[in-house]
XYZ file of C-alpha atoms in Angstrom:
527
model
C -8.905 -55.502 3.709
C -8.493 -57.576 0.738
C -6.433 -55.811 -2.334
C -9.854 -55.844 -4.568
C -11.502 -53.723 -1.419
C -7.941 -51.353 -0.955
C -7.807 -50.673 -4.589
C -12.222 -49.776 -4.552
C -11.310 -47.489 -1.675
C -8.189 -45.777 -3.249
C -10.150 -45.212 -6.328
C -13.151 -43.811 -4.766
C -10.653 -41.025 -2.389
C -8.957 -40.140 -6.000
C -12.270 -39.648 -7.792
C -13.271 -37.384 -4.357
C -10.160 -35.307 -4.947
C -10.965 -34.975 -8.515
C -13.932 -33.112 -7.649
C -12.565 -31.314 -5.151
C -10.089 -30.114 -7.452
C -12.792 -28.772 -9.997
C -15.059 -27.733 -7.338
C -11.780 -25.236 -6.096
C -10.943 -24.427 -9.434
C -14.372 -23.165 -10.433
C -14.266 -21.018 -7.078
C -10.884 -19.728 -7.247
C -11.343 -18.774 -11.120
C -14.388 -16.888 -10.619
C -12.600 -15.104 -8.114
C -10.357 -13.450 -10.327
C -12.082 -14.156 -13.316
C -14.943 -10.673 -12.849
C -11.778 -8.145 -13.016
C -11.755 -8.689 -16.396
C -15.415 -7.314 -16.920
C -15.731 -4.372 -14.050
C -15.707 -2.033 -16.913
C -18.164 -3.935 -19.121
C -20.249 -4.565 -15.842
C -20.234 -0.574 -14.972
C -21.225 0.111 -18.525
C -24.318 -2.567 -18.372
C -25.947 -1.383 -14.938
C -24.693 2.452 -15.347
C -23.198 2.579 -12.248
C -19.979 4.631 -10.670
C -16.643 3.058 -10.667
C -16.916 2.953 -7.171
C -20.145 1.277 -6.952
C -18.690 -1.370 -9.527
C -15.929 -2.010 -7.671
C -18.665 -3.747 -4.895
C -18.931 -6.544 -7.425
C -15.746 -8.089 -5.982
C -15.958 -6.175 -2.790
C -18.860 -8.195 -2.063
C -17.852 -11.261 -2.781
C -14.590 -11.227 -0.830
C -17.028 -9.844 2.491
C -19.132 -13.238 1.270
C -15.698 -15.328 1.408
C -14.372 -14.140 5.039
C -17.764 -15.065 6.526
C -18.687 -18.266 5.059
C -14.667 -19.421 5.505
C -15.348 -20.378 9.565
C -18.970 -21.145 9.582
C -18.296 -23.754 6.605
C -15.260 -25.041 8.651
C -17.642 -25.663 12.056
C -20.404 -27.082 10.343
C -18.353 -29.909 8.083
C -16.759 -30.839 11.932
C -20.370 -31.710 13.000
C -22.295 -32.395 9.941
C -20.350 -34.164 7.603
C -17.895 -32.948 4.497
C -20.398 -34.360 2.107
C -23.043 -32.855 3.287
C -21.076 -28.990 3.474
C -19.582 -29.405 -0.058
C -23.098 -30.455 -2.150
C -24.577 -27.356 -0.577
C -21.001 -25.207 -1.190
C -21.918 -26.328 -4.539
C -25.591 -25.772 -4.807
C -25.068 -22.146 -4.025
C -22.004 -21.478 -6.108
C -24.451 -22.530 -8.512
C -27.319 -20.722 -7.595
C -25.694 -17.399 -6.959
C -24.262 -17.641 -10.626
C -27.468 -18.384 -12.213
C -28.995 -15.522 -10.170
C -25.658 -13.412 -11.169
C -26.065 -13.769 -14.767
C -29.852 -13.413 -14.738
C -29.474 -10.022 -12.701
C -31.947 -6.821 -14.022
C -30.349 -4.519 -11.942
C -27.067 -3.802 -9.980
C -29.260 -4.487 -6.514
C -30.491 -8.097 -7.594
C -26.561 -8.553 -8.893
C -24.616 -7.838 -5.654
C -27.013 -9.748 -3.808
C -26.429 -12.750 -6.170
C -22.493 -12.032 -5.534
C -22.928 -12.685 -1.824
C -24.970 -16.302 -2.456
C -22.193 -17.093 -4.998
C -19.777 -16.188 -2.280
C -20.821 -18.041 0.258
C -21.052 -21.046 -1.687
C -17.228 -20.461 -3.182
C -15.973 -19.250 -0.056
C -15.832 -23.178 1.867
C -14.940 -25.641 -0.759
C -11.210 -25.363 -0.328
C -11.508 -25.965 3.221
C -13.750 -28.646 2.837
C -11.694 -30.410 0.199
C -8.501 -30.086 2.600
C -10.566 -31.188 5.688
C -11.397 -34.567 3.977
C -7.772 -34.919 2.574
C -6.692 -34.646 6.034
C -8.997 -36.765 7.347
C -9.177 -39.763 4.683
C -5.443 -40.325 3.453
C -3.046 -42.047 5.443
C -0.654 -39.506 6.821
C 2.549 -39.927 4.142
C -0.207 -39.329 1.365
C -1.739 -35.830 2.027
C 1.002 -33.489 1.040
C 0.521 -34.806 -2.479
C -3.070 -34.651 -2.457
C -3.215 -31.220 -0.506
C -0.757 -30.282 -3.456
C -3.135 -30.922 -6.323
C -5.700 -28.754 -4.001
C -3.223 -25.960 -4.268
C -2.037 -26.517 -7.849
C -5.588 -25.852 -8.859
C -6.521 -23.052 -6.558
C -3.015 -21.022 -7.530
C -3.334 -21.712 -11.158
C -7.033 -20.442 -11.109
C -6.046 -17.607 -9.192
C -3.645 -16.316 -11.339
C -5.673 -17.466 -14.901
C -8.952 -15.649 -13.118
C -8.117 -12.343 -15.294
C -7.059 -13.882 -18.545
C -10.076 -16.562 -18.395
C -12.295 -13.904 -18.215
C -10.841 -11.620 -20.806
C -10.849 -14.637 -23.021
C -14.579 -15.748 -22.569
C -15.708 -11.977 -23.247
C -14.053 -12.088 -26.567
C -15.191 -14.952 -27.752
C -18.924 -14.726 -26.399
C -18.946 -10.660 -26.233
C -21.254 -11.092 -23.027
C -20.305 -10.613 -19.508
C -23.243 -13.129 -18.470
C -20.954 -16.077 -19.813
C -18.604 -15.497 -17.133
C -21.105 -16.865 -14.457
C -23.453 -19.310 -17.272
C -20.514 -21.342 -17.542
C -20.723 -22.329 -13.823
C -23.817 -23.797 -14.011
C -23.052 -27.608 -15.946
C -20.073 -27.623 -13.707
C -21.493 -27.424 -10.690
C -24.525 -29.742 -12.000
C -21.938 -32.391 -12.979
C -20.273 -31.483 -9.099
C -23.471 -32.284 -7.349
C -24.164 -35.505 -9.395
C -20.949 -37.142 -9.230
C -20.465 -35.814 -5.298
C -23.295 -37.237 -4.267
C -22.361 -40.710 -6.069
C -18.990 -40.710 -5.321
C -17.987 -38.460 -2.087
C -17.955 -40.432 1.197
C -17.557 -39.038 4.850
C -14.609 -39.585 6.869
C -15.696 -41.172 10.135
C -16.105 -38.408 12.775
C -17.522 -37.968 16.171
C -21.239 -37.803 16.457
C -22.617 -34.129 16.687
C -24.345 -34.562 20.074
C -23.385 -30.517 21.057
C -25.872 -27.643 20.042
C -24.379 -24.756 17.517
C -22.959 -22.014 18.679
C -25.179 -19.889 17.036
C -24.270 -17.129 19.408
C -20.821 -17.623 17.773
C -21.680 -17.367 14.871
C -23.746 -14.049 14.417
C -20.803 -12.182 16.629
C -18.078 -13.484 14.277
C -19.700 -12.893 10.898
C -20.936 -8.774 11.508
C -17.246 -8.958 13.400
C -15.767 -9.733 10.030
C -17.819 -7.645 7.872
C -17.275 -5.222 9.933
C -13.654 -5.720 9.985
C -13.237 -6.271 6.014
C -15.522 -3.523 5.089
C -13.135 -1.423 7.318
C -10.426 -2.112 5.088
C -11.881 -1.512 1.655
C -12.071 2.113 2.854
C -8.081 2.144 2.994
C -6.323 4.347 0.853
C -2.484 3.387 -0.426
C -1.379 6.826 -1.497
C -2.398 8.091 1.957
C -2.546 5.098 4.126
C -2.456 6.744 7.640
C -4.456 9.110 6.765
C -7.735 6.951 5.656
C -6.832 5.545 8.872
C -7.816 8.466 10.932
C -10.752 8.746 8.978
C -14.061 8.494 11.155
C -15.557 5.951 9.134
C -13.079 3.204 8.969
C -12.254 3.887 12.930
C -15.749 3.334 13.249
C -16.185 0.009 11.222
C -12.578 -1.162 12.459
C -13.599 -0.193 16.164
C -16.746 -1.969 16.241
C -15.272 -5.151 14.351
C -12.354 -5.104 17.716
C -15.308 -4.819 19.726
C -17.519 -8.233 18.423
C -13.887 -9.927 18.279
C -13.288 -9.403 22.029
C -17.140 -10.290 23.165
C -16.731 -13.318 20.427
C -13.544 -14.488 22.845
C -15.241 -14.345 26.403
C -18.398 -16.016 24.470
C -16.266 -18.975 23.222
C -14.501 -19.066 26.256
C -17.838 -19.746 28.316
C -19.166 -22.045 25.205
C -15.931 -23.975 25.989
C -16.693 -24.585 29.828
C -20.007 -26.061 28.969
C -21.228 -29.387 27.460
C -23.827 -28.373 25.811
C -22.413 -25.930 23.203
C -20.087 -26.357 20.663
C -17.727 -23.473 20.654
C -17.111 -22.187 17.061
C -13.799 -21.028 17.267
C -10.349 -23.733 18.219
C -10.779 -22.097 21.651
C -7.867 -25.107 22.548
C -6.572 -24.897 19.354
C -5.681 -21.182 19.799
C -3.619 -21.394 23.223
C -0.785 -23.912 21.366
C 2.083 -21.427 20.481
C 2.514 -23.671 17.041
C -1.022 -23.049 15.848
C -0.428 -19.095 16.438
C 2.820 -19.593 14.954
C 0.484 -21.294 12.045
C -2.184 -17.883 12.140
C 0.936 -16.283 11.371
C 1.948 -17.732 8.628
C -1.048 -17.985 6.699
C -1.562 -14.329 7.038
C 1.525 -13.533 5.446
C 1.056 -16.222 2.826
C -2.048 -14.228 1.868
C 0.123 -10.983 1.483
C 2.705 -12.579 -0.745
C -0.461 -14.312 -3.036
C -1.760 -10.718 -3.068
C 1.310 -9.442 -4.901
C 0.713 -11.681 -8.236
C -2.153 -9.649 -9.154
C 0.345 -6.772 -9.991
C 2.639 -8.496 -11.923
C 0.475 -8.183 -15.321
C -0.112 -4.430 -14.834
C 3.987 -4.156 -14.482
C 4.359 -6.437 -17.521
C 2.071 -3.874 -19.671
C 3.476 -0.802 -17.733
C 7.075 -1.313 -17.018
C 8.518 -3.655 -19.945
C 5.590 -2.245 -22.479
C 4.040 -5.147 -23.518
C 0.406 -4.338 -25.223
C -2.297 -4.542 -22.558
C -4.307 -6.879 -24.517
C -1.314 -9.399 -24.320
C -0.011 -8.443 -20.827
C -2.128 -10.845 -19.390
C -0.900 -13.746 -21.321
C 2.886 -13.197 -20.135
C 1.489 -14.572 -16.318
C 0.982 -18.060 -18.087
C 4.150 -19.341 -16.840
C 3.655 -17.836 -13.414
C 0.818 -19.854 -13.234
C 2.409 -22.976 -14.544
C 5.355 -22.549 -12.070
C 2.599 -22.098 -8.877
C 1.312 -25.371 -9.848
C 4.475 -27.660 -10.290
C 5.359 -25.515 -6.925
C 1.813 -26.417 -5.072
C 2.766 -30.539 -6.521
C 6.463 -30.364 -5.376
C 5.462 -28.836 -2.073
C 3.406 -31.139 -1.101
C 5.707 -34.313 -2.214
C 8.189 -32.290 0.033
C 5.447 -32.055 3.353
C 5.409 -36.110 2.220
C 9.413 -36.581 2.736
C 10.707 -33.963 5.154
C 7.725 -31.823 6.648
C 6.081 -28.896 6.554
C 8.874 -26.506 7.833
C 11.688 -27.947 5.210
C 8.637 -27.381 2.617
C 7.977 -23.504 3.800
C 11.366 -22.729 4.064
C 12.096 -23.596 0.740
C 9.056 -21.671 -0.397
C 10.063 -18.477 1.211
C 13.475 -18.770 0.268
C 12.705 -18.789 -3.240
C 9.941 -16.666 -2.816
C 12.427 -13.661 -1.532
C 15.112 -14.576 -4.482
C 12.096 -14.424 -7.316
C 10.831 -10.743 -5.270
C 14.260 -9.475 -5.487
C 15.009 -10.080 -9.199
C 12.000 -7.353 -10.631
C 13.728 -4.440 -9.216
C 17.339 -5.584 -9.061
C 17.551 -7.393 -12.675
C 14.008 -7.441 -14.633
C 14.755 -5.582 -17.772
C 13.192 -7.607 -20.218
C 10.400 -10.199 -21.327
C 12.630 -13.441 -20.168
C 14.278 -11.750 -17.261
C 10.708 -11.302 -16.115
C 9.737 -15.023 -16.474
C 12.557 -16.453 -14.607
C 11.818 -14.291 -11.553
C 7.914 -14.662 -12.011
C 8.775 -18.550 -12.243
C 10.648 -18.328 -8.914
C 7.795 -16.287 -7.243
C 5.339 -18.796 -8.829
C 6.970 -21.984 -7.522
C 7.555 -20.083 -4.273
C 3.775 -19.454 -3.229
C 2.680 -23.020 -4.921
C 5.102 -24.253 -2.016
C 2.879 -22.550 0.476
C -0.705 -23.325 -1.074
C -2.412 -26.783 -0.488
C -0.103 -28.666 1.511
C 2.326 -27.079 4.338
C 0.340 -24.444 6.331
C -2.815 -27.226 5.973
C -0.832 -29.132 7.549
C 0.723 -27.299 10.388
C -2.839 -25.726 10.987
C -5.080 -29.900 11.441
C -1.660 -31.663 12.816
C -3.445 -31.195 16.546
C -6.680 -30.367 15.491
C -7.864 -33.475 16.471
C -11.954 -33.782 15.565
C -12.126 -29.994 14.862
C -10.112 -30.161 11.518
C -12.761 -28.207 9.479
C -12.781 -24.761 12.107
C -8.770 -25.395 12.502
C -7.996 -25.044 8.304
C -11.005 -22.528 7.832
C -9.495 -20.428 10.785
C -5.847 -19.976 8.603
C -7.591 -19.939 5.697
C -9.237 -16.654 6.828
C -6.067 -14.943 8.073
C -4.814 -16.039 4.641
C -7.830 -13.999 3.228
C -7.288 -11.328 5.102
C -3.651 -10.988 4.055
C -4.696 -10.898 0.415
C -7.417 -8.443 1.352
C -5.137 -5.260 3.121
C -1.752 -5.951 1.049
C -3.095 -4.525 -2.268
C -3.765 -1.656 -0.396
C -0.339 -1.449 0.499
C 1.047 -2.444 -2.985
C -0.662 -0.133 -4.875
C 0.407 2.707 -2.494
C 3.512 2.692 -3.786
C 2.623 2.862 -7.371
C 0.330 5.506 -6.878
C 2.559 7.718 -4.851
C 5.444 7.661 -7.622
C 2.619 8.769 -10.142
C 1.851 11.550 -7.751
C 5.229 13.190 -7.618
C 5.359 12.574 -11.815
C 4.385 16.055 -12.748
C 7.401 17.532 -10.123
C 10.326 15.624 -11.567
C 8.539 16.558 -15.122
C 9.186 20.155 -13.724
C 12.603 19.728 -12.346
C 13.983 18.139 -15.400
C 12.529 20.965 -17.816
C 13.872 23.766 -15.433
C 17.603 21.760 -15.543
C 17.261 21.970 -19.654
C 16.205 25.541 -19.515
C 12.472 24.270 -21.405
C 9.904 26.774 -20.294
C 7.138 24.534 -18.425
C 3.668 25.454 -19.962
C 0.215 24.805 -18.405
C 0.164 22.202 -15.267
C -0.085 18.148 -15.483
C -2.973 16.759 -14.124
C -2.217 14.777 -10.882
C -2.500 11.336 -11.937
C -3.170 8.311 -9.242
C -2.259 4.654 -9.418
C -5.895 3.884 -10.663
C -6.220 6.887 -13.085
C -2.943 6.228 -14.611
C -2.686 5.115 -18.049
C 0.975 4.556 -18.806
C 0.169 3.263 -22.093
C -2.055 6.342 -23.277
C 0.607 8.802 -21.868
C 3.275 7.010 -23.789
C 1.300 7.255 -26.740
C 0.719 11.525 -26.066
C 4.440 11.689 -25.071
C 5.563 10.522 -28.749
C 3.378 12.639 -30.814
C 5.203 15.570 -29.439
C 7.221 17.043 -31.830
C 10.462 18.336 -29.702
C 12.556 15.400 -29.503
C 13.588 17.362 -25.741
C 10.685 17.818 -24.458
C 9.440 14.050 -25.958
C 12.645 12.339 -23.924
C 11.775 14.388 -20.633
C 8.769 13.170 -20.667
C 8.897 9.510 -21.490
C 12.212 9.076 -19.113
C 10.108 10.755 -16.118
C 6.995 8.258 -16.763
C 9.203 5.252 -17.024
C 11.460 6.349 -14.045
C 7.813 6.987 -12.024
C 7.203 3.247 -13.000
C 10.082 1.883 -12.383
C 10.381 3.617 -8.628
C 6.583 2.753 -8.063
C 6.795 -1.131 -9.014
C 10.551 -1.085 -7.268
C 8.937 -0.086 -4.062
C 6.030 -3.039 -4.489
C 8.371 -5.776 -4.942
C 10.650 -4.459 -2.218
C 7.089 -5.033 0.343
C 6.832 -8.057 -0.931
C 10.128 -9.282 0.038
C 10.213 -7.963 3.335
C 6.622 -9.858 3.710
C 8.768 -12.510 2.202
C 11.656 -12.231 4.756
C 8.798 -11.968 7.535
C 7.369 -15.337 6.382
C 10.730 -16.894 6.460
C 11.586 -15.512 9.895
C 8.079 -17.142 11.361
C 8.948 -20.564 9.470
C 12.503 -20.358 11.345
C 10.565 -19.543 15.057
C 7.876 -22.480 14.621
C 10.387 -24.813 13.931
C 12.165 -23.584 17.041
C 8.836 -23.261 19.476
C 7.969 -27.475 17.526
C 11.238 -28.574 18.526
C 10.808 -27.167 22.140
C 7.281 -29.011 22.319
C 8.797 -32.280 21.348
C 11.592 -32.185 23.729
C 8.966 -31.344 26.231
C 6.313 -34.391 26.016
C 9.425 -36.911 25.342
């Protein structure tokens, strides 16, 4: 290849991982980018909080089943081919979203929207992996991860932004539209497949119906999880049921793909191969606790408001350099996958990621206490998006790349999908035994107790709008009782968060540690 021809070529993969970049950052941002308007969305179709709270509910259900079906199908049809329709129905469902009459017509444009956002990262990293030389995909899986963790984290502050400006919560999805027009002009110009095997095999179609109601049943099990009483919602009958039947379709899925695998004639949908190597369970592993520690960041602007007081309306803002630091993480970590490897990249991810955990309840007292340890949290997870776990998951994935990444990519989602539950748990729990130390501390300064508290929960509770009722009480006593007890039910709820998160963190660094041990047995045994 002559250097005119080399230098054609290397401009043609960088303008495909442009788009790829835009084409994740469009579906990671709208991903996070709705929290901002669930009240303004309840409001417009007049629906209960609980009903509003489908609008993401729905579109993380979307996600989990269009993850593996969109990782088969660019294996046997082509990456191009997967990401212009990704695209098409990103596009569509947010058309349909912000056209929506009703609350019906706007869940069900949710789910096309999701199932158009849910594949393009594993897409994009499927045609890293199988386009760039091998020293060259850390960096690129990096920028992939730069702009799906900065999205992720700017998701709530985009959106509060845009409804300020515009005042209309149909902006949030309009604004999709010219992107993803631009997307499907320029991918269709510029995007060219990887050469792959020819799909001779018929689709496991079979597969495919008894993974997707296995994972809605599975993730609708765990929206019905509770965090103040975990075990409890547990034992309920309805998320035994849903949980119960999703176990069921996962076991028939197995001896299905296990006789797909013994014949010629079907392609198997699941890494059947793929999932008996101890490194790519190791892998599995990993990306499910990745998705708990990403799951954390979502609380860190609710303990910026409710812990070190900042005003809500500029709470949000204080994540910017979390957000920066998860980006020049996501770029470092993959120059590090480049030079030393996944493992020396996730080890120094989790490292840092337990250090930057540790800080909120050990040392956070104040506004730049808070960004140093956000910063070391940020850099941590950008580590771990994008590059090392993408890595781990398609190094023996051979011609099944696609199914390999979309397979930790869902564990990943499934991690961020039960950890909040956990998370907020603890928050709401320390709310719950407020009106108790209230009590207590009256009784110790002989203060008659009058009337009863209302028993807050971690959703109901408005720290700010307590704070403001606690000062406008006259006996400077009584006023110190009660704003000590609030910030001490804070402080012990957000303590308890962070402490989860570093023992996911310690988890994650423990798995790291046993896959490099079970790689290093492999390699002694085929030398």
């Amino acid at each position: 290849m002559s250097n005119v021809e080399g230098n054609n070529v290397n401009r043609r993969l960088m303008g495909s991982v442009v788009l790829f970049c835009v084409g994740v950052f469009m579906g990671a941002l709208d991903n996070g980018i709705i929290s901002a308007a669930l009240t303004t969305l309840i409001d417009s179709f007049d629906v209960t909080a609980t009903w509003g709270s489908w609008t993401v509910t729905i579109y993380t259900l979307g996600m989990a089943i269009s993850i593996p079906i969109v990782g088969k199908m660019s294996d046997k049809y082509g990456i191009k081919k997967l990401f212009l329709i990704e695209i098409f129905l990103f596009g569509l469902g947010s058309l349909l979203v912000a056209s929506s009459f009703n609350f019906g017509m706007f869940l069900v444009a949710r789910l096309i929207q999701s199932l158009g956002g849910g594949g393009i990262f594993i897409i994009a990293s499927s045609y890293i992996l199988r386009s760039f030389p091998v020293e060259k995909q850390g960096g690129a899986l990096g920028m992939l991860g730069a702009m799906h963790g900065i999205a992720s984290v700017l998701g709530p502050n985009a959106g509060s932004f845009i409804l300020s400006v515009t005042g209309s919560w149909h902006w949030l999805f309009l604004i999709n539209i010219p992107i993803a027009v631009i997307l499907l002009i320029l991918g269709f110009k510029v995007i060219q497949d990887p050469e792959m095997d020819d799909a001779v095999q018929k689709t496991d179609w079979a597969g495919i119906g008894l993974l997707s109601f296995a994972l809605l049943s599975l993730m609708y099990s765990f929206t019905l999880l509770e965090g103040v009483d975990l075990l409890e919602s547990m034992a309920s009958p309805e998320f035994l049921l849903f949980a119960g039947a999703g176990i069921v379709l996962l076991v028939a899925l197995g001896f299905v793909e296990r006789r797909m695998e013994a014949s010629r004639d079907v392609d198997p949908l699941l890494p059947v191969t793929l999932l008996r190597d101890a490194s790519y369970r190791w892998t599995l592993v990993l990306a499910l606790l990745s998705g708990a520690i990403l799951a954390s960041v979502i609380f860190i602007p609710a303990y910026i408001e409710q812990y070190l007081g900042v005003d809500r309306n500029l709470s949000g803002y204080w994540v910017t350099p979390l957000a920066i630091a998860s980006g020049v993480g996501a770029g470092a970590g993959g120059a590090v996958v480049d030079r030393r490897g996944p493992i020396q990249a996730l080890l120094v991810a989790t490292v840092l990621t337990v250090i930057g955990f540790l800080l909120f309840p050990l040392w956070v007292n104040s506004l730049w206490q808070m960004v140093v340890a956000s910063c070391l949290v940020g850099v941590g997870f950008g580590f771990m998006l994008g590059a090392p776990i993408n890595v781990l998951a398609a190094e023996k994935a051979g011609n099944q790349k696609g199914i390999a990444l979309a397979t930790s990519s869902l564990l990943r989602q499934i991690g961020m999908t039960l950890a909040p539950t956990v998370y907020a748990g603890f928050i709401a729990r320390s709310f719950l035994n407020l009106e108790d130390t209230i009590k207590k501390k009256m009784e110790d300064a002989n203060i008659p107790v009058g009337g009863n508290m209302a028993h807050p929960t971690g959703e109901e509770m408005d720290v700010a709008a307590m704070q403001e009722a606690f000062d406008k009480i006259p006996d400077p006593t009584v006023r110190e009782i009660l704003s000590s007890s609030l910030h001490e039910a804070v402080e012990t709820g957000y303590s308890g968060l962070f402490y989860a998160s570093t023992t996911v963190a310690i988890a994650m660094l423990l798995a790291v540690i046993l896959l490099g041990l079970v790689r290093r047995k492999a390699a002694r045994q085929e030398a």
